[in-house]
Amino acid sequence: MSSSSALVEKLISALQIMPGIGPVSAARIAYYLLDRKRQEGVAMSETVKYALEHVSLCPRCRNYTDVENTECELCSGTKRRQSGLLCIVETPGDVQALENSGSFLGTYFVLHGHLSPIDGIGPQELGFPLLQHCFEDPVLKEVIIAVGQTVEGEATAQFIAAMAHKRNLKVSRIATGIPIGGELSSTDGHTLENSINFRRPY
Amino acid sequence: MSSSSALVEKLISALQIMPGIGPVSAARIAYYLLDRKRQEGVAMSETVKYALEHVSLCPRCRNYTDVENTECELCSGTKRRQSGLLCIVETPGDVQALENSGSFLGTYFVLHGHLSPIDGIGPQELGFPLLQHCFEDPVLKEVIIAVGQTVEGEATAQFIAAMAHKRNLKVSRIATGIPIGGELSSTDGHTLENSINFRRPY
């Protein structure tokens, strides 16, 4: 590849650190910004830099927060704390999804991933010492494990369940089954198996 | 949407100025950078900002160049200039593609788009005054119009051809037809029609 601008090449290669952006999309984005959105692109780069340098994790639930060393809005709501419910999720996006659904009014704990020894992600990286601290809250009644239904998610769930059982906490796992609007014919076998095994009285 | 971090929301919305990046991809990119690539993300944002502020256009061919007010490498090559061939393309990516193929050894002119009155892109935006200036080069023998085979591309090609004919320059259009390795059964009707109309002696 020979381009008349080394800077453009650098730009195209820099953009590729983003997930889902390969050489073709990166070139498309670079040319678009250079040709039509220089000012907006500069503003975007400044926002990205500022956010990456300033977003921190809530010292209690590890969700993103703008104010360092201060519990986030969700953690500091007394009603939420008094509910005695703690929902454990993999990502801040999961918190957002549950909040958008309006179906949960307790507090959260964000793992930022799942156990994955091959990637060097163990109990320490997922904040288990901090989670242990949450488990010691006398108000806490039930731990809802809402990690993904994957092999790694299941391993993570078992690890957390063991921790919670040691403290005599009630532990639950979010339901699996066919989604609302889902048809059996277009649902995979594992999900169908789960939906039969975990059938409920009707 | 309620998130515990306004900065994260701002980050996700900023990323969406890039073409092909909607709310879902933007959130995925934001969480990935925040969770795993903060330093690399900051470096990327600095590269993006620097490139958008410093990449300029070659004053002769309008291709990207790092040095302001100086002809780019391709334009300043005397051999290329002496070839008497000028290839007109829509984007810097097109120059790159032709250069990678090694099939053209003349100079280029980059329009940065095609005529599109509805988007406010007219002869001025495509640099036609500068192109007119290129047409006055006494060494120039042939103008090769290599804009896309679209309705807008065709309109642009006709406009340029009229300009070149006024100066008694030879004008050509890159060949259309089925691509190498292409099968007739999987080629669209317009392309097949072109490949029959522009058949060549064999």
XYZ file of C-alpha atoms in Angstrom:
404
model
C 0.000 0.000 0.000
C 1.500 3.318 -1.029
C -0.459 6.429 -0.146
C 0.633 9.991 -0.760
C -0.050 10.744 2.911
C 1.641 8.920 5.775
C -0.736 10.674 8.167
C -3.778 9.205 6.443
C -2.229 5.738 6.688
C -1.608 6.339 10.393
C -5.196 7.492 10.828
C -6.583 4.409 9.077
C -4.451 2.074 11.155
C -5.302 3.897 14.434
C -9.045 3.516 13.855
C -8.626 -0.254 13.666
C -8.198 -0.632 17.440
C -11.990 -0.351 17.652
C -13.800 -3.708 17.668
C -15.588 -4.487 14.397
C -13.518 -1.939 12.444
C -11.260 -3.600 9.862
C -9.072 -1.965 7.197
C -11.997 -1.334 4.814
C -14.315 0.333 7.364
C -11.370 2.260 8.822
C -10.502 3.696 5.397
C -14.153 4.556 4.799
C -14.368 6.354 8.160
C -11.045 8.157 7.609
C -12.009 9.443 4.145
C -15.442 10.476 5.368
C -14.022 12.457 8.294
C -11.262 14.011 6.172
C -13.573 14.973 3.317
C -16.679 16.042 5.149
C -16.490 16.131 8.934
C -13.120 17.528 9.987
C -14.450 19.755 12.760
C -16.933 17.162 13.993
C -14.191 14.524 13.890
C -11.881 16.680 15.986
C -14.722 17.239 18.476
C -15.335 13.472 18.573
C -11.642 12.749 19.215
C -11.656 15.232 22.092
C -14.774 13.633 23.611
C -13.235 10.165 23.299
C -10.016 11.302 24.955
C -11.796 13.133 27.775
C -14.151 10.216 28.486
C -11.350 7.636 28.492
C -9.354 9.796 30.889
C -12.206 10.686 33.234
C -14.806 7.903 33.422
C -14.139 5.923 36.593
C -15.731 2.949 38.323
C -18.142 3.263 41.241
C -16.197 2.023 44.306
C -19.184 -0.138 45.332
C -20.737 -1.624 42.176
C -17.980 -1.044 39.576
C -20.433 0.547 37.142
C -19.193 3.588 35.221
C -19.457 6.922 36.987
C -18.241 10.460 36.297
C -17.240 11.280 39.861
C -14.175 9.507 41.161
C -14.281 7.773 44.567
C -17.996 8.448 45.036
C -20.780 5.880 44.945
C -22.850 6.085 41.765
C -26.483 7.236 41.655
C -27.846 3.699 41.644
C -25.812 2.641 44.695
C -26.595 5.759 46.707
C -30.393 5.393 46.349
C -31.546 4.210 49.812
C -34.698 2.552 48.396
C -32.607 0.425 46.086
C -30.269 -0.545 48.899
C -33.218 -1.351 51.207
C -34.687 -3.744 48.601
C -32.043 -6.238 49.718
C -31.531 -7.344 46.101
C -28.149 -7.402 44.367
C -28.017 -8.165 40.651
C -24.667 -9.277 39.248
C -24.054 -8.557 35.556
C -21.137 -8.780 33.147
C -21.154 -5.303 31.622
C -22.372 -1.727 32.194
C -24.483 -2.289 29.074
C -26.358 -5.012 30.961
C -27.175 -2.536 33.752
C -28.443 -0.132 31.116
C -30.602 -2.841 29.504
C -32.160 -3.831 32.849
C -32.711 -0.186 33.828
C -34.359 0.490 30.472
C -36.708 -2.454 31.043
C -37.673 -1.015 34.443
C -37.847 -4.560 35.784
C -35.323 -4.319 38.598
C -35.172 -1.881 41.486
C -32.260 -3.170 43.564
C -28.528 -2.505 43.296
C -26.041 -3.931 40.819
C -22.532 -5.301 40.680
C -20.657 -5.130 37.372
C -18.010 -7.770 36.725
C -16.683 -6.240 33.474
C -16.356 -9.659 31.898
C -16.504 -13.275 32.949
C -13.949 -15.779 34.232
C -11.577 -16.508 31.374
C -8.232 -17.849 32.601
C -6.888 -18.012 29.041
C -7.231 -14.209 28.788
C -5.854 -13.683 32.273
C -9.274 -12.754 33.664
C -9.646 -14.278 37.120
C -11.514 -13.454 40.359
C -9.287 -10.420 40.997
C -9.996 -8.837 37.582
C -13.752 -9.321 38.063
C -13.641 -7.540 41.432
C -14.593 -10.551 43.552
C -12.920 -9.092 46.708
C -15.223 -6.063 46.344
C -18.188 -8.363 45.672
C -17.351 -10.225 48.875
C -17.552 -6.889 50.653
C -21.050 -6.309 49.137
C -22.115 -9.743 50.406
C -21.336 -8.580 53.963
C -24.045 -5.883 53.790
C -26.571 -6.893 56.529
C -29.461 -5.537 54.417
C -28.699 -7.929 51.547
C -31.207 -10.789 51.164
C -30.850 -12.162 47.654
C -28.159 -12.311 44.992
C -29.488 -12.481 41.432
C -26.870 -13.791 39.030
C -27.577 -12.231 35.632
C -24.439 -13.156 33.693
C -24.721 -14.496 30.143
C -25.857 -18.033 29.325
C -22.463 -19.047 27.964
C -19.944 -21.643 29.129
C -17.804 -18.901 30.707
C -20.887 -17.212 32.147
C -21.964 -20.482 33.752
C -18.522 -21.009 35.327
C -18.621 -17.455 36.647
C -22.134 -17.983 38.017
C -21.072 -21.121 39.886
C -18.107 -19.331 41.425
C -20.299 -16.458 42.617
C -23.009 -18.820 43.889
C -20.427 -20.662 46.012
C -19.256 -17.357 47.502
C -22.833 -16.312 48.304
C -23.832 -19.671 49.766
C -20.909 -19.456 52.194
C -22.552 -16.349 53.591
C -25.990 -18.043 53.693
C -27.448 -15.691 51.101
C -30.339 -16.648 48.839
C -29.013 -17.052 45.278
C -30.988 -17.042 42.042
C -30.200 -17.114 38.333
C -32.272 -15.171 35.748
C -34.670 -17.401 33.804
C -33.704 -18.934 30.471
C -36.221 -19.921 27.826
C -37.751 -18.727 24.593
C -37.979 -14.935 24.329
C -41.344 -13.125 24.124
C -42.431 -13.196 20.482
C -40.108 -16.146 19.853
C -41.187 -19.148 17.836
C -40.152 -22.668 18.755
C -39.148 -23.496 15.186
C -36.568 -20.705 15.149
C -35.173 -21.348 18.637
C -31.954 -23.306 19.141
C -31.920 -26.709 20.806
C -30.179 -25.681 24.022
C -32.715 -22.943 24.678
C -35.609 -25.330 23.992
C -34.057 -27.884 26.330
C -33.819 -25.208 29.046
C -37.371 -24.056 28.435
C -38.620 -27.633 28.957
C -36.398 -28.366 31.973
C -37.326 -25.112 33.705
C -41.032 -25.192 32.781
C -43.340 -23.583 35.349
C -46.852 -24.461 36.574
C -49.536 -22.688 34.526
C -31.952 5.701 28.441
C -30.592 6.390 31.909
C -26.949 5.640 32.527
C -25.027 6.330 35.691
C -22.427 8.183 33.623
C -23.250 11.185 31.452
C -19.717 11.016 30.058
C -20.249 7.482 28.776
C -23.492 8.584 27.093
C -21.605 11.478 25.497
C -18.879 9.101 24.334
C -21.401 6.706 22.776
C -23.193 9.515 20.985
C -19.913 11.102 19.766
C -18.763 7.844 18.163
C -21.912 7.786 16.037
C -20.667 10.520 13.690
C -18.626 7.785 11.996
C -20.355 6.187 8.994
C -21.624 2.670 9.667
C -21.541 3.166 13.457
C -25.017 3.112 14.997
C -25.991 3.167 18.688
C -25.266 -0.546 19.208
C -21.775 -0.562 17.657
C -20.974 2.746 19.361
C -21.862 1.307 22.777
C -19.800 -1.799 22.025
C -16.790 0.315 21.030
C -17.197 2.613 24.060
C -17.379 -0.267 26.564
C -14.449 -2.028 24.906
C -12.247 1.068 25.046
C -13.299 1.914 28.621
C -12.838 -1.615 29.921
C -9.762 -2.731 28.070
C -8.025 -0.155 25.910
C -8.026 3.190 27.690
C -4.441 4.118 26.838
C -4.714 2.845 23.264
C -8.014 4.690 22.884
C -6.459 7.945 24.049
C -3.594 7.421 21.579
C -6.137 6.764 18.816
C -8.073 9.932 19.644
C -4.855 11.956 19.487
C -3.951 10.446 16.097
C -7.433 11.183 14.752
C -7.283 14.783 15.953
C -3.787 15.365 14.586
C -4.605 13.847 11.190
C -7.849 15.801 10.815
C -6.021 19.008 11.663
C -2.970 18.417 9.484
C -3.815 16.373 6.385
C -4.196 18.807 3.499
C -4.959 18.502 -0.191
C -2.300 18.594 -2.910
C -2.749 21.966 -4.654
C -2.582 20.233 -8.056
C -4.443 16.913 -7.817
C -6.438 17.343 -4.559
C -5.198 14.019 -3.218
C -4.307 13.905 0.487
C -0.832 15.080 1.418
C 1.011 15.782 4.663
C 2.800 18.915 3.472
C 0.638 21.974 2.969
C 0.900 23.979 -0.268
C 3.318 21.523 -1.846
C 2.578 19.170 -4.728
C 2.239 15.538 -3.631
C 4.720 12.798 -4.519
C 2.623 11.524 -7.408
C 2.265 14.966 -8.997
C 5.918 15.894 -8.586
C 7.191 12.756 -10.368
C 8.371 14.049 -13.798
C 7.895 10.644 -15.465
C 4.269 10.568 -14.432
C 3.733 14.112 -15.677
C 5.485 13.329 -18.985
C 3.150 10.361 -19.612
C 0.549 12.930 -20.656
C -2.167 10.896 -18.923
C -4.534 12.331 -16.301
C -6.855 9.966 -14.449
C -9.876 11.525 -12.738
C -11.273 9.650 -9.739
C -13.869 10.277 -7.055
C -11.882 9.508 -3.893
C -8.332 9.197 -2.546
C -9.211 5.536 -1.981
C -9.601 5.156 -5.744
C -6.057 6.505 -6.261
C -4.828 3.992 -3.703
C -6.657 1.137 -5.453
C -5.198 2.062 -8.858
C -1.720 2.519 -7.388
C -1.957 -0.868 -5.668
C -2.890 -2.463 -8.999
C 0.181 -0.881 -10.596
C -1.836 -0.394 -13.784
C -1.523 3.367 -14.178
C 1.591 5.517 -14.305
C 0.207 8.977 -15.036
C -1.089 11.667 -12.692
C -4.440 11.856 -10.929
C -7.136 14.346 -10.091
C -9.359 13.621 -7.072
C -12.885 15.048 -7.138
C -13.774 14.046 -3.550
C -17.275 13.028 -4.608
C -19.505 13.364 -7.627
C -21.995 15.971 -8.805
C -24.929 15.867 -6.415
C -26.928 19.110 -6.466
C -29.270 17.818 -3.771
C -26.325 17.625 -1.333
C -24.972 20.981 -2.482
C -22.074 19.349 -4.336
C -21.507 21.215 -7.600
C -18.560 21.937 -9.933
C -16.958 24.245 -7.351
C -16.963 21.601 -4.578
C -15.400 19.029 -6.935
C -12.569 21.410 -7.809
C -13.477 21.868 -11.484
C -11.697 25.270 -11.688
C -8.497 23.503 -10.604
C -9.202 20.667 -13.044
C -9.572 23.265 -15.809
C -6.116 24.474 -14.846
C -4.766 20.897 -15.200
C -6.331 20.677 -18.657
C -4.187 23.641 -19.718
C -0.970 21.672 -19.153
C 0.649 21.468 -22.631
C 2.060 17.985 -21.846
C -1.437 16.547 -21.275
C -2.653 14.209 -24.032
C -5.461 12.114 -22.613
C -8.004 12.420 -19.834
C -9.147 9.083 -18.390
C -12.435 9.416 -16.527
C -12.459 6.779 -13.782
C -15.461 7.844 -11.714
C -17.980 5.247 -10.526
C -20.543 3.615 -12.813
C -23.484 5.245 -11.045
C -26.083 7.751 -12.251
C -24.253 10.574 -10.455
C -20.896 9.267 -11.690
C -22.179 9.277 -15.264
C -23.437 12.869 -14.952
C -20.081 13.894 -13.531
C -18.260 12.070 -16.342
C -20.308 13.877 -19.003
C -19.583 17.249 -17.414
C -15.845 16.559 -17.349
C -15.851 15.168 -20.887
C -17.477 18.381 -22.158
C -14.788 20.464 -20.393
C -11.997 18.345 -21.911
C -13.475 18.305 -25.403
C -13.548 22.105 -25.382
C -9.773 21.988 -25.022
C -9.477 19.325 -27.769
C -8.162 16.696 -25.377
C -8.594 12.980 -25.966
C -11.114 11.653 -23.434
C -11.688 8.050 -22.364
C -13.774 6.242 -19.779
C -12.518 3.125 -17.931
C -14.014 -0.094 -19.287
C -17.143 -1.616 -17.797
C -17.991 -5.299 -17.995
C -17.839 -8.491 -15.995
C -14.952 -8.597 -13.509
C -12.119 -11.138 -13.804
C -13.331 -14.342 -12.165
C -16.929 -13.192 -12.582
C -19.652 -15.512 -13.805
C -22.394 -14.367 -16.140
C -25.102 -15.988 -14.049
C -24.199 -13.898 -11.010
C -23.731 -10.611 -12.884
C -26.468 -7.968 -12.925
C -28.331 -7.083 -16.118
C -26.860 -3.598 -16.587
C -23.321 -4.911 -16.404
C -24.123 -7.689 -18.881
C -25.728 -5.157 -21.230
C -22.568 -3.040 -21.028
C -20.340 -6.044 -21.581
C -22.257 -6.878 -24.780
C -22.465 -3.281 -26.034
C -18.768 -2.633 -25.433
C -17.547 -6.040 -26.687
C -14.104 -6.012 -28.269
C -12.580 -7.895 -31.223
C -10.961 -11.139 -30.126
